[in-house]
Amino acid sequence: MEERLQVIDLLQQVIDKTIRYDKKMQNFIKDKLFKENNMMKGETQQLLNGDLYQIEDNKILCLLMMAIHDLFPERSKKRKYDVNNYFTEEEIEEAIATDFTPKENPIDFPIKIHNVLQVGEQDFITVLPFKFLYELKNKHIMNYNSRVKKFVNKKSVQAISELLKTGRYKPDTLTLNVCKGSSNSSQNELEYDFDTKTLTINKSVIELIDGFQRFQGSKMTYIENKNIEVNWQVAIKWYDEKSVHDFTSQMVQYNKVDKGRASFLVQAKKSDLLVNELVNESELKGKVSTSSKIPINSGEIVSYSILSDTIDELFIFNTITEMDESLDFFKRFFNALVSSYPEAFITDVKQVKKLSLINSNSVFAGYIVLCKRFMDNDKDIGELKKVLDNIDFNKSNPLWESLGILKGGVVTPSAKKNFKKFFQSLEL
């Protein structure tokens, strides 16, 4: 265990200090691992961008060290990154022999789906990851019903994708139909085991009969970021052609909405419009994550949802003009914040985050509160650094444990709420 940590410390240090800033070095490592071990270049880039402490496979660490060893011509560095100093001969041989060629795991009939509930003679419900649904479509096992494709709005697809990316899309249902009578064999298209709650789909025609726009929005999101986790409630039907027609007609009839009401329902929060401008036109550019969990080494420091939800909670914008006036103040506030503490927000984010809360994700809810108080009291933004300098953000400060922001040195789920209270009561 100690030797493993020593290896990771050594590799992480050279990546953080040198390799991450040198494209030629990165390309050398990617080319070497691809040619010799068939590791996809995108996967190698993720290793170089990520946190090696999360890697459980010693073979990957060994191969990475061998590539870094070949990267440097200096003898001293070659000795420093000599795998023989850290791995056994058997471990080295096993690493060299490793082939990372992606192994196909083709989806084919019969398809077994677990944790399925039967809600009617021909009706079932379950939860499936979108990745699985995408593969069904990609391998032409599932297709779109022609009636479904008639009802599509590109703006709605884009809106759904944006909500999924920011984690604000509420769970909804897609509907698949295993077409009754489409099997060429004597087997039924569906078999359900009540005891194991397993639904088996035998070779048949599968169609998406409701949720085309939701599927397209998910597809757009998934193609942009295949690491994003999107799960869907999926209703599975076993209908003949007439029943499908009745079902889709029913859905169209029940989902009719007058134009004004529809505009209201799909309208994005005004706070989203403000945050989008803030993200693109202030010092926060490139520092806002669309995920609720900030990826390590990404350079991102705050989640989109923390900013949007807190602004939505504290501000009421009756007109776009009001929002624009507030936007200008927000830009100046966050520009002052970032430029006042460059180590925390630009040059040494990761190191500062280990010891301090000044650049934690949750603290930004408090910064929004502080921004509003500056705005309401016509306080000069030039005084922001003076106010913040009076706060000891070090994690060792017992104040944070007493406020319920830290527990045992770890940020608590209630930190966002407690930071808002702290900045609301802060003396200006």
Short mmCIF file of C-alpha atoms in Angstrom, two decimals:
data_model
loop_
_atom_site.label_atom_id
_atom_site.label_comp_id
_atom_site.label_asym_id
_atom_site.label_seq_id
_atom_site.Cartn_x
_atom_site.Cartn_y
_atom_site.Cartn_z
CA MET A 1 0.00 0.00 0.00
CA GLU A 2 2.82 2.38 0.93
CA GLU A 3 4.70 1.65 -2.33
CA ARG A 4 1.50 2.19 -4.33
CA LEU A 5 0.99 5.63 -2.73
CA GLN A 6 4.63 6.45 -3.41
CA VAL A 7 4.12 5.62 -7.10
CA ILE A 8 0.94 7.71 -7.30
CA ASP A 9 2.57 10.66 -5.51
CA LEU A 10 5.48 10.53 -7.95
CA LEU A 11 3.28 10.30 -11.06
CA GLN A 12 0.75 12.89 -9.90
CA GLN A 13 3.52 15.34 -9.11
CA VAL A 14 5.17 15.18 -12.54
CA ILE A 15 1.78 15.34 -14.30
CA ASP A 16 0.59 18.34 -12.26
CA LYS A 17 3.85 20.26 -12.56
CA THR A 18 4.99 19.45 -16.10
CA ILE A 19 3.00 17.13 -18.34
CA ARG A 20 -0.38 18.84 -17.94
CA TYR A 21 1.05 22.00 -19.52
CA ASP A 22 2.93 20.32 -22.38
CA LYS A 23 0.88 18.99 -25.30
CA LYS A 24 3.90 17.26 -26.88
CA MET A 25 4.50 15.26 -23.71
CA GLN A 26 0.82 14.32 -23.52
CA ASN A 27 0.79 13.22 -27.15
CA PHE A 28 3.96 11.13 -26.62
CA ILE A 29 2.32 9.25 -23.73
CA LYS A 30 -0.98 8.82 -25.60
CA ASP A 31 0.79 7.53 -28.74
CA LYS A 32 2.95 5.10 -26.75
CA LEU A 33 0.09 3.56 -24.77
CA PHE A 34 -2.07 3.34 -27.89
CA LYS A 35 0.61 1.66 -30.03
CA GLU A 36 1.83 -0.76 -27.36
CA ASN A 37 -1.30 -1.51 -25.32
CA ASN A 38 -4.24 -0.30 -27.46
CA MET A 39 -5.32 2.17 -24.80
CA MET A 40 -7.65 4.69 -26.43
CA LYS A 41 -6.13 8.17 -26.52
CA GLY A 42 -9.22 9.68 -24.92
CA GLU A 43 -8.83 7.31 -21.95
CA THR A 44 -5.16 8.27 -21.56
CA GLN A 45 -6.10 11.96 -21.66
CA GLN A 46 -8.60 11.32 -18.87
CA LEU A 47 -5.79 9.75 -16.82
CA LEU A 48 -3.59 12.81 -17.35
CA ASN A 49 -6.45 15.18 -16.50
CA GLY A 50 -7.75 13.22 -13.54
CA ASP A 51 -6.86 12.08 -10.05
CA LEU A 52 -4.54 9.06 -10.06
CA TYR A 53 -5.49 8.26 -6.46
CA GLN A 54 -8.82 6.99 -7.85
CA ILE A 55 -7.09 4.36 -10.04
CA GLU A 56 -7.31 0.85 -8.63
CA ASP A 57 -5.48 -1.00 -11.43
CA ASN A 58 -1.71 -1.21 -10.74
CA LYS A 59 -1.11 -2.19 -14.38
CA ILE A 60 -2.21 1.26 -15.51
CA LEU A 61 0.14 2.95 -13.01
CA CYS A 62 3.01 0.74 -14.18
CA LEU A 63 2.41 1.52 -17.88
CA LEU A 64 2.06 5.22 -17.15
CA MET A 65 5.37 5.22 -15.31
CA MET A 66 7.07 3.39 -18.21
CA ALA A 67 5.77 5.99 -20.65
CA ILE A 68 6.98 8.85 -18.44
CA HIS A 69 10.35 7.10 -18.06
CA ASP A 70 10.76 7.09 -21.86
CA LEU A 71 9.67 10.72 -22.02
CA PHE A 72 12.77 12.10 -20.29
CA PRO A 73 16.31 11.83 -21.72
CA GLU A 74 18.08 12.72 -18.45
CA ARG A 75 19.64 9.76 -16.62
CA SER A 76 18.57 11.04 -13.21
CA LYS A 77 14.94 11.18 -14.29
CA LYS A 78 15.15 7.78 -15.98
CA ARG A 79 16.33 6.33 -12.66
CA LYS A 80 13.58 8.19 -10.83
CA TYR A 81 10.86 6.70 -13.07
CA ASP A 82 12.34 3.21 -13.44
CA VAL A 83 9.45 0.79 -12.85
CA ASN A 84 11.87 -1.83 -11.53
CA ASN A 85 12.22 0.30 -8.39
CA TYR A 86 8.49 0.05 -7.60
CA PHE A 87 7.02 -3.04 -9.27
CA THR A 88 7.90 -6.73 -9.26
CA GLU A 89 9.05 -8.47 -12.43
CA GLU A 90 5.71 -10.31 -12.61
CA GLU A 91 3.75 -7.06 -12.28
CA ILE A 92 5.79 -5.42 -15.06
CA GLU A 93 5.34 -8.40 -17.40
CA GLU A 94 1.60 -8.45 -16.71
CA ALA A 95 1.33 -4.70 -17.41
CA ILE A 96 3.28 -4.95 -20.68
CA ALA A 97 1.02 -7.79 -21.84
CA THR A 98 -2.19 -5.87 -21.09
CA ASP A 99 -4.38 -5.15 -24.11
CA PHE A 100 -6.91 -2.35 -23.62
CA THR A 101 -8.74 -2.97 -26.89
CA PRO A 102 -12.40 -2.19 -26.10
CA LYS A 103 -14.29 -5.44 -25.67
CA GLU A 104 -17.63 -5.50 -27.41
CA ASN A 105 -20.56 -6.35 -25.21
CA PRO A 106 -23.21 -6.49 -27.91
CA ILE A 107 -26.84 -6.13 -26.99
CA ASP A 108 -28.79 -8.88 -28.68
CA PHE A 109 -31.90 -10.93 -28.23
CA PRO A 110 -33.03 -12.26 -25.89
CA ILE A 111 -32.80 -9.06 -23.83
CA LYS A 112 -33.24 -9.53 -20.10
CA ILE A 113 -34.35 -6.52 -18.02
CA HIS A 114 -34.42 -6.83 -14.24
CA ASN A 115 -36.47 -4.98 -11.60
CA VAL A 116 -39.53 -4.74 -13.83
CA LEU A 117 -43.04 -4.34 -12.44
CA GLN A 118 -46.10 -5.56 -14.32
CA VAL A 119 -48.90 -3.00 -14.12
CA GLY A 120 -51.30 -4.56 -16.62
CA GLU A 121 -51.68 -7.60 -18.85
CA GLN A 122 -49.58 -5.94 -21.55
CA ASP A 123 -47.95 -3.12 -19.56
CA PHE A 124 -44.68 -3.01 -17.63
CA ILE A 125 -42.56 -0.31 -15.95
CA THR A 126 -38.87 -0.12 -15.02
CA VAL A 127 -35.88 2.25 -14.84
CA LEU A 128 -33.10 2.10 -17.45
CA PRO A 129 -29.91 4.09 -18.02
CA PHE A 130 -30.01 6.14 -21.20
CA LYS A 131 -26.73 4.52 -22.28
CA PHE A 132 -28.63 1.22 -22.64
CA LEU A 133 -31.44 2.85 -24.64
CA TYR A 134 -28.88 4.63 -26.84
CA GLU A 135 -27.22 1.28 -27.62
CA LEU A 136 -30.59 -0.26 -28.49
CA LYS A 137 -31.15 2.52 -31.03
CA ASN A 138 -27.56 2.59 -32.23
CA LYS A 139 -27.64 -1.15 -32.99
CA HIS A 140 -31.02 -0.78 -34.73
CA ILE A 141 -32.70 -3.06 -32.19
CA MET A 142 -35.09 -0.24 -31.34
CA ASN A 143 -36.56 2.20 -33.86
CA TYR A 144 -38.87 5.21 -33.76
CA ASN A 145 -42.55 4.77 -34.45
CA SER A 146 -43.47 6.91 -37.48
CA ARG A 147 -46.31 8.69 -35.62
CA VAL A 148 -43.95 9.74 -32.81
CA LYS A 149 -41.50 11.49 -35.15
CA LYS A 150 -44.20 13.82 -36.48
CA PHE A 151 -44.35 15.64 -33.16
CA VAL A 152 -40.91 17.20 -32.62
CA ASN A 153 -39.79 20.69 -31.70
CA LYS A 154 -36.05 21.39 -32.00
CA LYS A 155 -36.22 24.12 -29.36
CA SER A 156 -37.80 21.68 -26.92
CA VAL A 157 -35.10 19.11 -27.63
CA GLN A 158 -32.42 21.73 -26.92
CA ALA A 159 -34.22 22.84 -23.74
CA ILE A 160 -34.44 19.24 -22.48
CA SER A 161 -30.73 18.74 -23.18
CA GLU A 162 -29.81 21.89 -21.23
CA LEU A 163 -31.93 20.78 -18.26
CA LEU A 164 -30.33 17.32 -18.30
CA LYS A 165 -26.82 18.81 -18.43
CA THR A 166 -27.50 21.00 -15.41
CA GLY A 167 -29.24 18.22 -13.45
CA ARG A 168 -32.59 20.04 -13.37
CA TYR A 169 -34.72 17.76 -15.55
CA LYS A 170 -37.41 16.10 -13.46
CA PRO A 171 -37.82 12.32 -13.90
CA ASP A 172 -40.13 11.47 -16.77
CA THR A 173 -41.19 8.42 -18.76
CA LEU A 174 -40.25 7.05 -22.18
CA THR A 175 -42.51 4.41 -23.70
CA LEU A 176 -41.31 1.44 -25.74
CA ASN A 177 -43.53 -1.06 -27.51
CA VAL A 178 -42.52 -4.63 -28.20
CA CYS A 179 -44.71 -5.12 -31.24
CA LYS A 180 -47.16 -7.96 -30.75
CA GLY A 181 -47.01 -10.47 -33.60
CA SER A 182 -43.59 -9.29 -34.81
CA SER A 183 -41.74 -12.47 -33.78
CA ASN A 184 -40.95 -14.95 -36.51
CA SER A 185 -40.86 -17.84 -34.05
CA SER A 186 -43.49 -19.63 -31.98
CA GLN A 187 -42.23 -17.80 -28.87
CA ASN A 188 -44.09 -14.84 -27.45
CA GLU A 189 -42.25 -11.56 -27.89
CA LEU A 190 -42.29 -11.06 -24.09
CA GLU A 191 -41.86 -13.38 -21.12
CA TYR A 192 -42.24 -12.13 -17.55
CA ASP A 193 -41.02 -13.90 -14.41
CA PHE A 194 -43.07 -12.71 -11.42
CA ASP A 195 -40.67 -14.20 -8.88
CA THR A 196 -37.51 -12.51 -10.16
CA LYS A 197 -39.32 -9.51 -11.71
CA THR A 198 -37.36 -10.15 -14.91
CA LEU A 199 -38.74 -9.26 -18.34
CA THR A 200 -37.27 -11.17 -21.27
CA ILE A 201 -37.70 -9.67 -24.75
CA ASN A 202 -37.28 -12.27 -27.47
CA LYS A 203 -36.42 -11.44 -31.07
CA SER A 204 -39.02 -8.93 -32.17
CA VAL A 205 -39.61 -5.37 -33.37
CA ILE A 206 -39.14 -2.71 -30.66
CA GLU A 207 -40.36 0.86 -31.19
CA LEU A 208 -40.24 4.09 -29.20
CA ILE A 209 -43.90 5.17 -29.19
CA ASP A 210 -43.75 8.10 -26.76
CA GLY A 211 -40.90 10.42 -25.76
CA PHE A 212 -39.15 11.17 -29.05
CA GLN A 213 -38.13 14.71 -27.99
CA ARG A 214 -36.95 13.47 -24.58
CA PHE A 215 -34.94 10.74 -26.29
CA GLN A 216 -33.38 13.26 -28.70
CA GLY A 217 -32.55 15.64 -25.84
CA SER A 218 -30.91 12.78 -23.92
CA LYS A 219 -29.02 11.73 -27.05
CA MET A 220 -27.71 15.27 -27.55
CA THR A 221 -26.52 15.36 -23.92
CA TYR A 222 -25.01 11.86 -24.02
CA ILE A 223 -23.04 12.50 -27.22
CA GLU A 224 -21.54 15.65 -25.67
CA ASN A 225 -20.60 13.89 -22.42
CA LYS A 226 -20.75 10.09 -22.25
CA ASN A 227 -19.84 10.17 -18.54
CA ILE A 228 -23.09 11.88 -17.62
CA GLU A 229 -25.59 9.64 -15.83
CA VAL A 230 -29.15 9.91 -17.13
CA ASN A 231 -31.76 7.37 -16.04
CA TRP A 232 -35.29 7.16 -17.43
CA GLN A 233 -38.50 5.62 -16.24
CA VAL A 234 -39.39 3.31 -19.10
CA ALA A 235 -42.87 1.95 -19.77
CA ILE A 236 -42.75 -1.20 -21.88
CA LYS A 237 -45.90 -2.15 -23.79
CA TRP A 238 -46.83 -5.31 -25.68
CA TYR A 239 -49.35 -3.85 -28.11
CA ASP A 240 -50.57 -4.69 -31.59
CA GLU A 241 -50.81 -1.98 -34.27
CA LYS A 242 -54.34 -0.87 -33.33
CA SER A 243 -53.46 -0.54 -29.64
CA VAL A 244 -50.38 1.54 -30.52
CA HIS A 245 -52.58 3.83 -32.64
CA ASP A 246 -55.05 4.22 -29.75
CA PHE A 247 -52.23 4.89 -27.28
CA THR A 248 -50.47 7.55 -29.39
CA SER A 249 -53.80 9.26 -30.19
CA GLN A 250 -54.56 9.33 -26.48
CA MET A 251 -51.17 10.87 -25.68
CA VAL A 252 -51.58 13.59 -28.32
CA GLN A 253 -55.08 14.44 -27.07
CA TYR A 254 -54.12 14.58 -23.37
CA ASN A 255 -50.97 16.56 -23.99
CA LYS A 256 -52.59 19.41 -25.91
CA VAL A 257 -51.70 22.70 -24.22
CA ASP A 258 -52.73 26.21 -25.23
CA LYS A 259 -49.93 28.30 -26.68
CA GLY A 260 -49.63 30.73 -23.76
CA ARG A 261 -49.50 27.96 -21.18
CA ALA A 262 -46.89 26.08 -23.23
CA SER A 263 -44.64 29.13 -23.37
CA PHE A 264 -44.89 29.47 -19.60
CA LEU A 265 -44.07 25.81 -18.99
CA VAL A 266 -40.96 25.66 -21.18
CA GLN A 267 -39.66 29.07 -20.16
CA ALA A 268 -36.23 28.88 -18.50
CA LYS A 269 -35.75 30.58 -15.16
CA LYS A 270 -34.52 34.14 -15.55
CA SER A 271 -31.72 33.17 -13.18
CA ASP A 272 -30.51 30.72 -15.86
CA LEU A 273 -30.30 33.57 -18.38
CA LEU A 274 -28.28 35.61 -15.88
CA VAL A 275 -25.95 32.71 -15.01
CA ASN A 276 -25.35 31.94 -18.70
CA GLU A 277 -24.25 35.55 -19.25
CA LEU A 278 -22.16 35.50 -16.07
CA VAL A 279 -20.43 32.28 -17.06
CA ASN A 280 -19.47 33.64 -20.48
CA GLU A 281 -18.65 37.26 -19.69
CA SER A 282 -16.90 37.31 -16.31
CA GLU A 283 -13.88 35.84 -14.54
CA LEU A 284 -16.04 32.77 -13.85
CA LYS A 285 -15.70 31.72 -17.49
CA GLY A 286 -14.40 28.15 -17.63
CA LYS A 287 -14.89 27.71 -13.87
CA VAL A 288 -18.55 26.65 -13.75
CA SER A 289 -19.42 22.95 -13.92
CA THR A 290 -22.67 21.63 -15.37
CA SER A 291 -22.34 18.69 -12.98
CA SER A 292 -23.31 18.92 -9.31
CA LYS A 293 -20.01 17.18 -8.51
CA ILE A 294 -16.96 19.22 -9.52
CA PRO A 295 -14.52 17.03 -11.52
CA ILE A 296 -11.04 16.94 -9.98
CA ASN A 297 -8.39 18.84 -11.94
CA SER A 298 -11.02 20.31 -14.27
CA GLY A 299 -10.29 23.90 -13.25
CA GLU A 300 -13.99 24.26 -12.40
CA ILE A 301 -14.84 25.59 -8.93
CA VAL A 302 -18.62 25.95 -8.70
CA SER A 303 -21.64 24.10 -10.06
CA TYR A 304 -24.14 25.79 -12.35
CA SER A 305 -27.00 24.72 -10.08
CA ILE A 306 -25.52 26.39 -6.97
CA LEU A 307 -25.40 29.74 -8.79
CA SER A 308 -28.76 29.41 -10.54
CA ASP A 309 -30.75 28.07 -7.58
CA THR A 310 -29.38 30.64 -5.13
CA ILE A 311 -29.97 33.57 -7.49
CA ASP A 312 -33.48 32.26 -8.19
CA GLU A 313 -34.13 32.08 -4.44
CA LEU A 314 -32.85 35.58 -3.58
CA PHE A 315 -33.71 37.72 -6.61
CA ILE A 316 -36.94 38.61 -8.39
CA PHE A 317 -36.52 39.99 -11.91
CA ASN A 318 -39.74 41.47 -13.26
CA THR A 319 -38.15 42.64 -16.51
CA ILE A 320 -35.10 41.85 -18.62
CA THR A 321 -33.86 45.40 -17.88
CA GLU A 322 -33.82 44.64 -14.15
CA MET A 323 -31.91 41.45 -14.83
CA ASP A 324 -29.35 43.28 -17.02
CA GLU A 325 -28.71 45.84 -14.28
CA SER A 326 -28.14 43.08 -11.74
CA LEU A 327 -25.96 41.18 -14.23
CA ASP A 328 -23.56 44.12 -14.47
CA PHE A 329 -23.19 44.16 -10.68
CA PHE A 330 -22.71 40.38 -10.54
CA LYS A 331 -19.92 40.58 -13.13
CA ARG A 332 -18.06 43.25 -11.20
CA PHE A 333 -18.55 41.38 -7.92
CA PHE A 334 -17.18 38.06 -9.17
CA ASN A 335 -14.41 39.71 -11.17
CA ALA A 336 -13.30 41.38 -7.93
CA LEU A 337 -13.57 38.10 -6.01
CA VAL A 338 -11.48 36.08 -8.47
CA SER A 339 -8.83 38.76 -9.03
CA SER A 340 -8.46 39.35 -5.27
CA TYR A 341 -7.54 35.71 -4.62
CA PRO A 342 -5.85 34.38 -7.79
CA GLU A 343 -4.25 31.40 -6.02
CA ALA A 344 -7.67 30.17 -4.86
CA PHE A 345 -9.49 30.68 -8.15
CA ILE A 346 -6.88 30.54 -10.93
CA THR A 347 -3.33 29.35 -10.28
CA ASP A 348 -3.48 26.87 -7.38
CA VAL A 349 -7.14 25.87 -7.06
CA LYS A 350 -6.54 22.25 -6.08
CA GLN A 351 -3.96 22.97 -3.38
CA VAL A 352 -5.99 25.79 -1.82
CA LYS A 353 -9.11 23.59 -1.83
CA LYS A 354 -7.33 21.01 0.33
CA LEU A 355 -6.80 23.50 3.16
CA SER A 356 -9.44 26.18 2.72
CA LEU A 357 -13.15 26.71 2.05
CA ILE A 358 -12.66 29.93 0.10
CA ASN A 359 -13.10 28.14 -3.23
CA SER A 360 -15.41 25.31 -2.16
CA ASN A 361 -18.53 24.75 -4.24
CA SER A 362 -20.96 25.44 -1.37
CA VAL A 363 -19.41 28.77 -0.38
CA PHE A 364 -20.64 30.31 -3.63
CA ALA A 365 -24.18 30.25 -2.24
CA GLY A 366 -22.80 32.55 0.46
CA TYR A 367 -21.06 34.75 -2.10
CA ILE A 368 -24.42 35.25 -3.87
CA VAL A 369 -25.92 36.35 -0.53
CA LEU A 370 -23.00 38.73 -0.02
CA CYS A 371 -23.37 40.09 -3.55
CA LYS A 372 -27.05 40.87 -2.88
CA ARG A 373 -26.19 42.63 0.38
CA PHE A 374 -23.55 44.75 -1.39
CA MET A 375 -26.14 45.57 -4.04
CA ASP A 376 -28.95 46.40 -1.59
CA ASN A 377 -26.67 48.60 0.55
CA ASP A 378 -24.97 50.36 -2.40
CA LYS A 379 -21.67 49.13 -1.02
CA ASP A 380 -18.51 49.72 -3.06
CA ILE A 381 -17.26 46.44 -4.58
CA GLY A 382 -13.74 47.72 -3.89
CA GLU A 383 -14.40 46.84 -0.24
CA LEU A 384 -15.06 43.16 -0.99
CA LYS A 385 -11.49 42.02 -0.33
CA LYS A 386 -11.44 43.87 2.99
CA VAL A 387 -14.62 42.07 4.09
CA LEU A 388 -13.36 38.64 3.02
CA ASP A 389 -9.88 39.17 4.50
CA ASN A 390 -11.55 39.25 7.91
CA ILE A 391 -12.80 35.67 7.44
CA ASP A 392 -10.53 32.74 8.30
CA PHE A 393 -11.50 30.26 5.58
CA ASN A 394 -9.01 27.61 6.78
CA LYS A 395 -10.65 24.25 7.36
CA SER A 396 -8.84 24.11 10.70
CA ASN A 397 -10.94 27.05 11.92
CA PRO A 398 -13.36 25.50 14.50
CA LEU A 399 -16.04 28.00 13.41
CA TRP A 400 -16.91 25.87 10.36
CA GLU A 401 -17.55 22.76 12.48
CA SER A 402 -19.71 24.78 14.89
CA LEU A 403 -21.79 26.17 12.01
CA GLY A 404 -22.39 22.69 10.56
CA ILE A 405 -20.43 23.50 7.41
CA LEU A 406 -17.75 20.89 8.17
CA LYS A 407 -17.99 17.64 10.07
CA GLY A 408 -14.74 15.85 10.76
CA GLY A 409 -13.08 18.10 8.20
CA VAL A 410 -15.54 17.12 5.45
CA VAL A 411 -18.05 19.52 3.86
CA THR A 412 -21.57 18.61 5.01
CA PRO A 413 -24.74 18.34 2.86
CA SER A 414 -26.12 21.40 4.71
CA ALA A 415 -23.04 23.54 3.99
CA LYS A 416 -24.80 25.52 1.25
CA LYS A 417 -27.66 26.51 3.59
CA ASN A 418 -25.28 27.32 6.46
CA PHE A 419 -22.97 29.42 4.29
CA LYS A 420 -25.98 31.52 3.27
CA LYS A 421 -26.83 32.09 6.93
CA PHE A 422 -23.22 32.98 7.75
CA PHE A 423 -22.91 35.58 4.98
CA GLN A 424 -26.36 36.99 5.74
CA SER A 425 -25.30 37.72 9.35
CA LEU A 426 -21.79 38.91 8.45
CA GLU A 427 -21.00 42.44 9.55
CA LEU A 428 -20.19 44.65 6.56
#
